[in-house]
Tab-separated table of C-alpha atoms in Angstrom:
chain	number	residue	atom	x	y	z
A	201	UNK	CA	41.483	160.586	-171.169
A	202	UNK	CA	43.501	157.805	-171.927
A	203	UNK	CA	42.864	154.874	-169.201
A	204	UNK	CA	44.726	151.872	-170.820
A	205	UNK	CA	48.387	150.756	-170.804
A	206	UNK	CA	49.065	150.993	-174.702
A	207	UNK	CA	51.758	148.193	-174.361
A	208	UNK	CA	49.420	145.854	-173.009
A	209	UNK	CA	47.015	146.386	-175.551
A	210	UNK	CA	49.684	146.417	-178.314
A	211	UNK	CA	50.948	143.030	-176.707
A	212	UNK	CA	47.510	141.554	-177.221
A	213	UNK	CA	46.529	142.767	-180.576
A	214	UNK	CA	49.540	140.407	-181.683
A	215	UNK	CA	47.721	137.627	-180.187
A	216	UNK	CA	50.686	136.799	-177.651
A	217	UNK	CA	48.399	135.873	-174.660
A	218	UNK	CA	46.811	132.387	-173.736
A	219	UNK	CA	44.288	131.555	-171.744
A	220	UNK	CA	45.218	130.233	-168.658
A	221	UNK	CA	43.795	126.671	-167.306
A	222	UNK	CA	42.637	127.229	-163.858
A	223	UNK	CA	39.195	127.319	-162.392
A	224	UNK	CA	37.809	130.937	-161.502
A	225	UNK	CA	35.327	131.926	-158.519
A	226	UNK	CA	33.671	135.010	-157.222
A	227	UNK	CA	33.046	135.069	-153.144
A	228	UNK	CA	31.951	138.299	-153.426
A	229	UNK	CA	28.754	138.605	-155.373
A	230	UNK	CA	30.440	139.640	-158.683
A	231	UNK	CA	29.822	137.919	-161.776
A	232	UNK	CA	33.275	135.720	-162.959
A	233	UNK	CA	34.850	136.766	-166.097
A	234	UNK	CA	37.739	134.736	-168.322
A	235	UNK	CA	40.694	136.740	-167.653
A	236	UNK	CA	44.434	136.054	-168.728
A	237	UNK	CA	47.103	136.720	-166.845
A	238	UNK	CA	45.136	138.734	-164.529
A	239	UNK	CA	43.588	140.635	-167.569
A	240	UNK	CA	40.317	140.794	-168.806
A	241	UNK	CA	39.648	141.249	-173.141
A	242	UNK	CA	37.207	142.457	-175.074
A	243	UNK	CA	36.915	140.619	-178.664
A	244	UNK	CA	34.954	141.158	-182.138
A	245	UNK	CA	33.226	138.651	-183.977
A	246	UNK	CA	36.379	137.371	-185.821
A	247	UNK	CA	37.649	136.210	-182.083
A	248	UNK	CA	40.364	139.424	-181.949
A	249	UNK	CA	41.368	141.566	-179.302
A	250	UNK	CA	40.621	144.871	-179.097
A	251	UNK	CA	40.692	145.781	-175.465
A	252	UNK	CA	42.281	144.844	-172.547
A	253	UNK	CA	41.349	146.182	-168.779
A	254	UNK	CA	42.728	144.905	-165.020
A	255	UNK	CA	40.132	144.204	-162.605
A	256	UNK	CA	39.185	147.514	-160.125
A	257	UNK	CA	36.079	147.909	-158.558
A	258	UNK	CA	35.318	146.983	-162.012
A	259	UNK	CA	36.934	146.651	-165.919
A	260	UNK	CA	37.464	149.781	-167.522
A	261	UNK	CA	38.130	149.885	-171.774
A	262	UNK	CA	38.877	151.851	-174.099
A	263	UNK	CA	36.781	150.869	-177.491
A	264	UNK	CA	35.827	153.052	-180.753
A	265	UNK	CA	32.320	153.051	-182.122
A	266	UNK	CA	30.045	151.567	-184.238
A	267	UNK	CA	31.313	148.164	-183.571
A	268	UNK	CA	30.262	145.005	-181.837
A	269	UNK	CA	32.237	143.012	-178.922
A	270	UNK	CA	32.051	140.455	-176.902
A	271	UNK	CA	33.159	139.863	-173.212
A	272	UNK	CA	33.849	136.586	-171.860
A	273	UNK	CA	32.667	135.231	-168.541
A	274	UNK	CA	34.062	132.246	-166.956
A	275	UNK	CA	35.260	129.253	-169.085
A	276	UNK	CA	32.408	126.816	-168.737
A	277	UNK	CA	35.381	123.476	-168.951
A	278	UNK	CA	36.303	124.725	-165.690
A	279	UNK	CA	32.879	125.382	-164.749
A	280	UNK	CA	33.550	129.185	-163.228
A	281	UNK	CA	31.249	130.198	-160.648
A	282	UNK	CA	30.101	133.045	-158.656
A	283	UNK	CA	28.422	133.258	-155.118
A	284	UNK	CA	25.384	135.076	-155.470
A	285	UNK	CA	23.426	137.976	-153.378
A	286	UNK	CA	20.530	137.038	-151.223
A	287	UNK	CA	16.998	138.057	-153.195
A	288	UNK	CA	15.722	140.967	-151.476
A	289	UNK	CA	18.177	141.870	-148.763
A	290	UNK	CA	18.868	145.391	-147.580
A	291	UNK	CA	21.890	146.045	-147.271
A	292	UNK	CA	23.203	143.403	-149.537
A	293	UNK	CA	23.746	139.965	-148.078
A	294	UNK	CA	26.015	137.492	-149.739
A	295	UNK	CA	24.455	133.721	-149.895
A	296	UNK	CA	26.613	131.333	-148.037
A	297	UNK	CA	25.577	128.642	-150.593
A	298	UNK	CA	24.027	130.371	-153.672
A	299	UNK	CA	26.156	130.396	-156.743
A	300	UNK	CA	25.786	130.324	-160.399
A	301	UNK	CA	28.439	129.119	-163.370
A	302	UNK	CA	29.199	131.327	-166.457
A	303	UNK	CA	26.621	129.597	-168.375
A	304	UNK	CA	24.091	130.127	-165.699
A	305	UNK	CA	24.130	133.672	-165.982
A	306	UNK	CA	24.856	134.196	-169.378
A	307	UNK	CA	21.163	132.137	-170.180
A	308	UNK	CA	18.719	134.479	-170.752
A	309	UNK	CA	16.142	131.760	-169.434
A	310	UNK	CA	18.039	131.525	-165.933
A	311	UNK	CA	18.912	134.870	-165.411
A	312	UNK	CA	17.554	138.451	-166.319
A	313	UNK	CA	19.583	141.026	-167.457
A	314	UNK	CA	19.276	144.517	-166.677
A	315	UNK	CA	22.025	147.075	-167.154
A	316	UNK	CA	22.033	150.437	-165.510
A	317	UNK	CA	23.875	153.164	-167.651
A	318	UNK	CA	24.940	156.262	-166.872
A	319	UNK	CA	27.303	158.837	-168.692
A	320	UNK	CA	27.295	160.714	-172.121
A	321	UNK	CA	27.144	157.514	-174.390
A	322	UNK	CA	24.510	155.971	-172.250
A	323	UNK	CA	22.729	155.732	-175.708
A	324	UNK	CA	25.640	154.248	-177.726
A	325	UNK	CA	25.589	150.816	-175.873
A	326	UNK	CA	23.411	147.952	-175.330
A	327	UNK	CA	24.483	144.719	-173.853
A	328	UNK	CA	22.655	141.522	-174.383
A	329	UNK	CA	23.468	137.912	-173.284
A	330	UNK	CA	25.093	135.937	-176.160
A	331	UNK	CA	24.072	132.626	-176.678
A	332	UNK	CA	26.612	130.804	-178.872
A	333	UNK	CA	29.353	129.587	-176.558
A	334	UNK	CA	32.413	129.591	-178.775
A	335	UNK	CA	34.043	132.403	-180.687
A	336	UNK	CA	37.350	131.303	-182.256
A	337	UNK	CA	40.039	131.693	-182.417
A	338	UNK	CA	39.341	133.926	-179.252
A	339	UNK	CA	40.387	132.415	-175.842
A	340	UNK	CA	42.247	129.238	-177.754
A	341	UNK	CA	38.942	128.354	-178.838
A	342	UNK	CA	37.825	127.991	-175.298
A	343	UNK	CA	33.614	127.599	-174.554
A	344	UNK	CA	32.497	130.567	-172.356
A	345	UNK	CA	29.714	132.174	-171.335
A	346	UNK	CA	29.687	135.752	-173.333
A	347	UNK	CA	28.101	139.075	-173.132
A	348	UNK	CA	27.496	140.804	-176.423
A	349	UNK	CA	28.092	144.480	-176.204
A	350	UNK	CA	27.365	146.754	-179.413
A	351	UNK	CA	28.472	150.413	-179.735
A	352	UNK	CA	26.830	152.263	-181.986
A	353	UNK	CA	28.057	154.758	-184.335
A	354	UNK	CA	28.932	158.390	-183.090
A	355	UNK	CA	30.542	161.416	-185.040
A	356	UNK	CA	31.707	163.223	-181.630
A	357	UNK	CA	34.986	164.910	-181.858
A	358	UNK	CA	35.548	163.893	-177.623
A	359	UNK	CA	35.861	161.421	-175.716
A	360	UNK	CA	32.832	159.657	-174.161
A	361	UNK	CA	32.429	158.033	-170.705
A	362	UNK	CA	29.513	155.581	-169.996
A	363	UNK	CA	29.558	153.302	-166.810
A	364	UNK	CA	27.593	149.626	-167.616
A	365	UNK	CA	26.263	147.992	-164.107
A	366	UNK	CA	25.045	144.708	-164.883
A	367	UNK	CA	22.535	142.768	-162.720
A	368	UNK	CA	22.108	139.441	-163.296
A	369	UNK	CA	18.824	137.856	-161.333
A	370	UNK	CA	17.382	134.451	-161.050
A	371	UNK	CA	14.002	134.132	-162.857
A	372	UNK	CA	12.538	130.868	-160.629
A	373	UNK	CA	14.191	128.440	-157.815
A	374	UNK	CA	17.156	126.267	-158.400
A	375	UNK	CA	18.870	123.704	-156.776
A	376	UNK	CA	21.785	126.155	-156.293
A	377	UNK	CA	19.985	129.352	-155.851
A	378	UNK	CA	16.509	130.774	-155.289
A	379	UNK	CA	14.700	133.196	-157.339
A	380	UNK	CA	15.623	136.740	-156.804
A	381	UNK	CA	19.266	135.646	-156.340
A	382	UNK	CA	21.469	137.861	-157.767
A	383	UNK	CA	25.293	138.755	-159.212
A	384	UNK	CA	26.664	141.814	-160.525
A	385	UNK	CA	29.229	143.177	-162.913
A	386	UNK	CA	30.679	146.903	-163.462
A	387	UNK	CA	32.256	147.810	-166.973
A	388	UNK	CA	32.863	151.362	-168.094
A	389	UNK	CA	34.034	152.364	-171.269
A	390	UNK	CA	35.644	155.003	-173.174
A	391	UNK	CA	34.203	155.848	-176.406
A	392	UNK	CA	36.420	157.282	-179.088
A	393	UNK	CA	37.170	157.392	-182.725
A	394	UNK	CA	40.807	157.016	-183.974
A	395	UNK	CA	42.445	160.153	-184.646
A	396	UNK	CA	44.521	160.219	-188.231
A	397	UNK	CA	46.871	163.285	-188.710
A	398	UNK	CA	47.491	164.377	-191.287
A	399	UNK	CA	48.876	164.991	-194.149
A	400	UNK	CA	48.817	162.004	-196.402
A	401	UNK	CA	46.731	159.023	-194.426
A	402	UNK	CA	45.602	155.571	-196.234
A	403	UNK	CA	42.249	154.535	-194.875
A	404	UNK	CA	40.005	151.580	-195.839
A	405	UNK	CA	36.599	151.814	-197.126
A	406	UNK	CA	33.932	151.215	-194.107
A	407	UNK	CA	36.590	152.687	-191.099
A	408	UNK	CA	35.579	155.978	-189.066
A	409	UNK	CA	37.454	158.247	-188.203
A	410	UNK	CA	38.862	162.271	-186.855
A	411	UNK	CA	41.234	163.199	-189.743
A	412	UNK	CA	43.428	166.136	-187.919
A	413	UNK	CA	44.877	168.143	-191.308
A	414	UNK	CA	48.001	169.545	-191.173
A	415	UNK	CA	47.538	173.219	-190.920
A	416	UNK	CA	48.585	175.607	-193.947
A	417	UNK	CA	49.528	172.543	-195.547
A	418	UNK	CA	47.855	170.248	-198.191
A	419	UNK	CA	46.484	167.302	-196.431
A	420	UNK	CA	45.440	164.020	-198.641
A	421	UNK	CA	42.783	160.777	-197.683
A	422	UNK	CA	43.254	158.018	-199.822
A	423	UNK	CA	41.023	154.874	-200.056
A	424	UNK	CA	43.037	152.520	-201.737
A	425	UNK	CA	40.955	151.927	-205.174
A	426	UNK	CA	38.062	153.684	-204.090
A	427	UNK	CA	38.124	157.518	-203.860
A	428	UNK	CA	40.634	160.311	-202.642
A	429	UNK	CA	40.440	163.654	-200.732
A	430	UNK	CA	43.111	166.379	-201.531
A	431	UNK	CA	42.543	169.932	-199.864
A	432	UNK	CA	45.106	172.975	-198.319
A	433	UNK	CA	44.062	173.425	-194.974
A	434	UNK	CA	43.310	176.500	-193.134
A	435	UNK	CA	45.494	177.856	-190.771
A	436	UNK	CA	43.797	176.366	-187.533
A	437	UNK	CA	41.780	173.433	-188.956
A	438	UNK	CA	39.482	171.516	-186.699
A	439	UNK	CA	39.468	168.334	-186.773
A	440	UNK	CA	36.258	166.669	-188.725
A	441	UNK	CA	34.704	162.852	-188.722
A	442	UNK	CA	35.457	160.558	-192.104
A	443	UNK	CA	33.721	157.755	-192.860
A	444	UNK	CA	33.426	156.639	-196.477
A	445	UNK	CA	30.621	153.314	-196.984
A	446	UNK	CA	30.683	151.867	-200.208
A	447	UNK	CA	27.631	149.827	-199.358
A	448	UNK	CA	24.885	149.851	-201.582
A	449	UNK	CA	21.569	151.017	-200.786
A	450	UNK	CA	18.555	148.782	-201.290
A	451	UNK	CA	16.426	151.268	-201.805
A	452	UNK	CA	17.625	152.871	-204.103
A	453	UNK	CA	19.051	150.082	-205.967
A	454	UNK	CA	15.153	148.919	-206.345
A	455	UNK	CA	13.584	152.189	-206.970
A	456	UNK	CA	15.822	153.510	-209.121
A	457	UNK	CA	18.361	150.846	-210.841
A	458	UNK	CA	16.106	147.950	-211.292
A	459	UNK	CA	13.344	149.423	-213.634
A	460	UNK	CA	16.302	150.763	-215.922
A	461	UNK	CA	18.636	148.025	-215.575
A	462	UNK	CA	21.639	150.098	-214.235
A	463	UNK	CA	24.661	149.083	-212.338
A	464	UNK	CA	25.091	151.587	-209.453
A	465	UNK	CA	27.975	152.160	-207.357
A	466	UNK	CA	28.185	154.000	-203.961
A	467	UNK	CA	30.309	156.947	-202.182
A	468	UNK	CA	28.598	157.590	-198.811
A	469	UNK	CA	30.389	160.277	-196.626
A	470	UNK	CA	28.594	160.134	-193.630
A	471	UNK	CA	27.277	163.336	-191.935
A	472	UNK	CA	28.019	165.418	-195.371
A	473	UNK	CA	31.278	166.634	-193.170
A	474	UNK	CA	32.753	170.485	-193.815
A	475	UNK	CA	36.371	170.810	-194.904
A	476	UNK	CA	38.237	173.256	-193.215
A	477	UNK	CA	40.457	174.351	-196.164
A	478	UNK	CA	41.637	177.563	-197.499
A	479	UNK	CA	39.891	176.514	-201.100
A	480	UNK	CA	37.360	174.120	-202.173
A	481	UNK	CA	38.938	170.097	-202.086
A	482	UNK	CA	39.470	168.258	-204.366
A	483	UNK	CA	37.217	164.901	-204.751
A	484	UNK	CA	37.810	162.160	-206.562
A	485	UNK	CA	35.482	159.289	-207.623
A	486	UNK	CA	37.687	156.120	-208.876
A	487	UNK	CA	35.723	154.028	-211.861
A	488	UNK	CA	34.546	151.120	-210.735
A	489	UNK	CA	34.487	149.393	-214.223
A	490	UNK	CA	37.862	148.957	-214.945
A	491	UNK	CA	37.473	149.515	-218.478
A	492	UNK	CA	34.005	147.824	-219.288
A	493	UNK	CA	32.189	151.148	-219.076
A	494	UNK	CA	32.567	154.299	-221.123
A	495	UNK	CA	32.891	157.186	-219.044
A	496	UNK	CA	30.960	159.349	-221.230
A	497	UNK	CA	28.019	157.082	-220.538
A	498	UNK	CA	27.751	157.358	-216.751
A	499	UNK	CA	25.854	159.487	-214.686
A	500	UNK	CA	26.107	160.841	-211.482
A	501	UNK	CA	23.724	161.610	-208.890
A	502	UNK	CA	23.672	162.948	-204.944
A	503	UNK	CA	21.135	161.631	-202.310
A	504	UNK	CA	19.688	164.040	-200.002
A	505	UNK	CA	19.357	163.317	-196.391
A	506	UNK	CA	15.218	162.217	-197.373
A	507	UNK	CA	16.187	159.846	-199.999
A	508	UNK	CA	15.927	162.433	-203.067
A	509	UNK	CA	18.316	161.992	-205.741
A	510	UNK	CA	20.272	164.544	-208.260
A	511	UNK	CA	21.677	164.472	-211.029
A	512	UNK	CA	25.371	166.093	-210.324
A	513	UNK	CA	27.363	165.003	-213.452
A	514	UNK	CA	27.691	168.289	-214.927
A	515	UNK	CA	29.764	169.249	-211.981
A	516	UNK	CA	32.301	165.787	-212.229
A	517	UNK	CA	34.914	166.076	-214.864
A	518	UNK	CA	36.731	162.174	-216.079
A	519	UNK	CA	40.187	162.465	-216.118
A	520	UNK	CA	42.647	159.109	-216.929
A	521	UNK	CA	46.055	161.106	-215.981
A	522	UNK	CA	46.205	163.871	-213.623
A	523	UNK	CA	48.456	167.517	-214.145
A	524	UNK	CA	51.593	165.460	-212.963
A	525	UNK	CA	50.882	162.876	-215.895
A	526	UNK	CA	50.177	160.408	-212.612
A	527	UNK	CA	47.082	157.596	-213.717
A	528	UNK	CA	43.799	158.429	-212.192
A	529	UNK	CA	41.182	157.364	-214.338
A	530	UNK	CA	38.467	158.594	-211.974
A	531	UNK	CA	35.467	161.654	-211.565
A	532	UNK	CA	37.172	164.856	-209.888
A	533	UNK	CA	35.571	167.580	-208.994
A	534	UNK	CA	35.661	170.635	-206.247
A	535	UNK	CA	34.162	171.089	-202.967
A	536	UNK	CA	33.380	172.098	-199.434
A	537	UNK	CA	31.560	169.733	-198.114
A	538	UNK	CA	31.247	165.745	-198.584
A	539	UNK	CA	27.811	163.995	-198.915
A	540	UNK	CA	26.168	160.701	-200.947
A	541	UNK	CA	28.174	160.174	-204.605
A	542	UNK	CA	25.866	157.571	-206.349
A	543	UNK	CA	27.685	156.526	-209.738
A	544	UNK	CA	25.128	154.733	-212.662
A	545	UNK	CA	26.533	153.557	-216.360
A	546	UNK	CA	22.809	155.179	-217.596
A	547	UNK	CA	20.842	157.472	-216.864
A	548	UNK	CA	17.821	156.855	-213.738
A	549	UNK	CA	14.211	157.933	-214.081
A	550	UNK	CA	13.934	160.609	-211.504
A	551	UNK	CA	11.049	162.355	-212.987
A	552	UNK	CA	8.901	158.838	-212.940
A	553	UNK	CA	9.830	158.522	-209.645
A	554	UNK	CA	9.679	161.989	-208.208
A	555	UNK	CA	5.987	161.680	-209.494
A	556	UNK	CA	5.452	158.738	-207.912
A	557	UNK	CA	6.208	160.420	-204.900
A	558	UNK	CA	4.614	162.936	-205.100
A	559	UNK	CA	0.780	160.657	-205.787
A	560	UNK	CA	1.668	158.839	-202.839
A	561	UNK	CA	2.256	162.124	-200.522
A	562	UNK	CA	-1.251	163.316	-202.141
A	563	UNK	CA	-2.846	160.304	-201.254
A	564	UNK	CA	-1.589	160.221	-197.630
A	565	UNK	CA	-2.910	163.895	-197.355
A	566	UNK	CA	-6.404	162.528	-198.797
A	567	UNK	CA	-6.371	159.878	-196.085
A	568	UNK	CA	-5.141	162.226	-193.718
A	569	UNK	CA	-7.554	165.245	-194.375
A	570	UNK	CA	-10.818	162.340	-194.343
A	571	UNK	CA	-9.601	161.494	-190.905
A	572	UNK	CA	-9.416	164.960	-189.401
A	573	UNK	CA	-12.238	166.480	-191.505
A	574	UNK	CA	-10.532	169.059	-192.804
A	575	UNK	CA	-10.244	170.547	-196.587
A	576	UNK	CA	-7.646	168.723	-199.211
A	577	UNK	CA	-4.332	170.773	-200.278
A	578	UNK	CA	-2.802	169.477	-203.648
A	579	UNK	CA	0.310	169.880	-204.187
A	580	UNK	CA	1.101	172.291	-206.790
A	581	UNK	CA	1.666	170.273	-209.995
A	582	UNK	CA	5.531	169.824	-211.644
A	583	UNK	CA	6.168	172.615	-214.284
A	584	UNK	CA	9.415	173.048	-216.728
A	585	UNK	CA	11.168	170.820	-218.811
């Protein structure tokens, strides 16, 4: 369900809104926020827009996952403020002198903050008070107070609700409030990946997203310099989460690189997706080297969901033109399903490694049988070639 005005949004993702100068205060209980033009935004850390919601019974948003954002409270030049709720009182009494500024409540010494959350991605958020007080260029560079809100990453194929009430309390007495004193703030949000459709769709490395293929059509991913996707899709294809990290694992860069001296690259499909296509895709790996490598030299390996790694270059063919004589200089090869493509210009030591393992799962099951008395199963040792 769709809950904001896309021209709005659209109008502030070009940056075409100010802030506007005038003081802000609450007289009934709720925390202030830094709106603009009657508008409250959500921003990343680069200071950029990303959301935009009106004020009713609460701010309402529609954000993607696996991403952090930050919401502003009141501007603390023009010292915003908000009249507080009596410690204590049932039903709710407003203070007729209690009130706290932006930076009051967003000071995790002042004021504690619990957050109440309710709906399916209950688990995707967690907001925290943000200390810094700047975060240009957002707001003109204004100093606010700011809650830091990160979503976490989700694969779901819906939409997901999940309603944030935020309770700010006062930890001791004050001069303008007494301890107990409270103000409150309702945000819900709308969790969604972006939905590309295909069939030919640029993405960058790092993005998430639904990829909706075309059906009984060929459907193609690109990531520019990095990898592509080609596949003919079934006649009702369901849509399927994309996300291609090229990040490299520390791990495995340590265990396995290091002691050889290799240089590895990484193609991380996240949740090893299925492709709904009539055939197996076709995958392939760009080189990295640009020339500095030979191809014949390079391995390639998959990582299991536990860490494991193998070796998969058998199945990887190098090609420098495709049929169409079009430049590709890149590993191809078929398949159903995408997982973790680790590319190395030598060959790793798996079996070193794999028997490495292997003494230290022994030795926790040494440890672990001593503990609970019981007799010592070895594993069976490594046979073949």
């Amino acid at each position: 369900m769709k809950r904001l005005l896309l021209g709005l949004l659209a109008f502030v993702l070009a940056g075409l809104v100010s802030i506007t100068a005038a003081a802000v205060s609450r007289e009934d209980g709720t925390a202030m926020t830094a709106e603009q033009d009657g508008l409250l935004y959500l921003y990343d850390e680069l200071g950029e827009a990303k959301a935009a919601s009106a004020y009713v019974n609460g701010y309402t948003f529609e954000v993607r996952p696996d991403q952090t954002l930050y919401l502003p409270l009141g501007t603390l030049a023009q010292e915003d403020w908000a009249r507080l709720w009596l410690a204590d009182s049932k039903p709710p009494v407003l203070s007729e002198s209690a009130q706290a500024t932006a930076a009051d409540l967003t000071e995790p010494d002042l004021f504690r903050l619990h957050t109440d959350k309710e709906g399916p991605a209950a688990k995707l958020v967690r907001v925290t008070q943000y200390p810094e007080r700047t975060l240009p260029p957002a707001l003109d560079g204004a100093r606010c107070g700011w809650l830091k809100l990160e979503i976490g990453p989700s694969q779901t194929l819906e939409e997901q609700k999940v309603r944030l009430d935020m309770t700010f309390t006062a930890r001791e007495d004050d001069n303008n409030w007494q301890r107990g004193d409270y103000a409150t703030l309702s945000v819900t949000l709308w969790v969604s990946n972006a939905v590309e459709h295909g069939g030919d769709i640029e993405q960058e490395a790092g993005e998430s997203f639904l990829f909706d293929p075309q059906d009984n059509d060929w459907n193609l991913i690109t990531w520019d310099g990095v990898a592509t996707l080609n596949f003919q899709a079934d006649e009702h294809p369901e849509k399927f989460y994309v996300k291609l990290s090229t990040k490299v694992d520390e791990q495995i860069d340590r265990q396995y690189a290091q002691p050889v001296n290799a240089e590895l690259f990484f193609w991380d499909f996240s949740g090893s997706p299925a492709i709904p296509s009539v055939s197996r895709a076709t995958l392939v790996l760009f080189n990295p080297w640009a020339g500095r490598t030979n191809p014949q030299d390079c391995h390639i390996y998959a990582k299991d969901s536990d860490g494991t790694l193998t070796e998969i270059t058998s199945r990887f063919s190098y090609l420098t033109v495709d049929e169409e004589g079009n430049e590709v200089n890149g590993w191809q090869t078929r398949t159903r399903t995408l997982g973790c493509y680790i590319l190395s210009d030598c060959e790793l030591e798996l079996s070193s490694q794999e028997s490495a393992q292997e003494q230290m799962q022994e030795e926790e099951q040494e440890v672990t049988a001593v503990q609970e008395k019981q007799p010592i199963e070895k594993p069976n040792p490594l046979t073949g070639r």
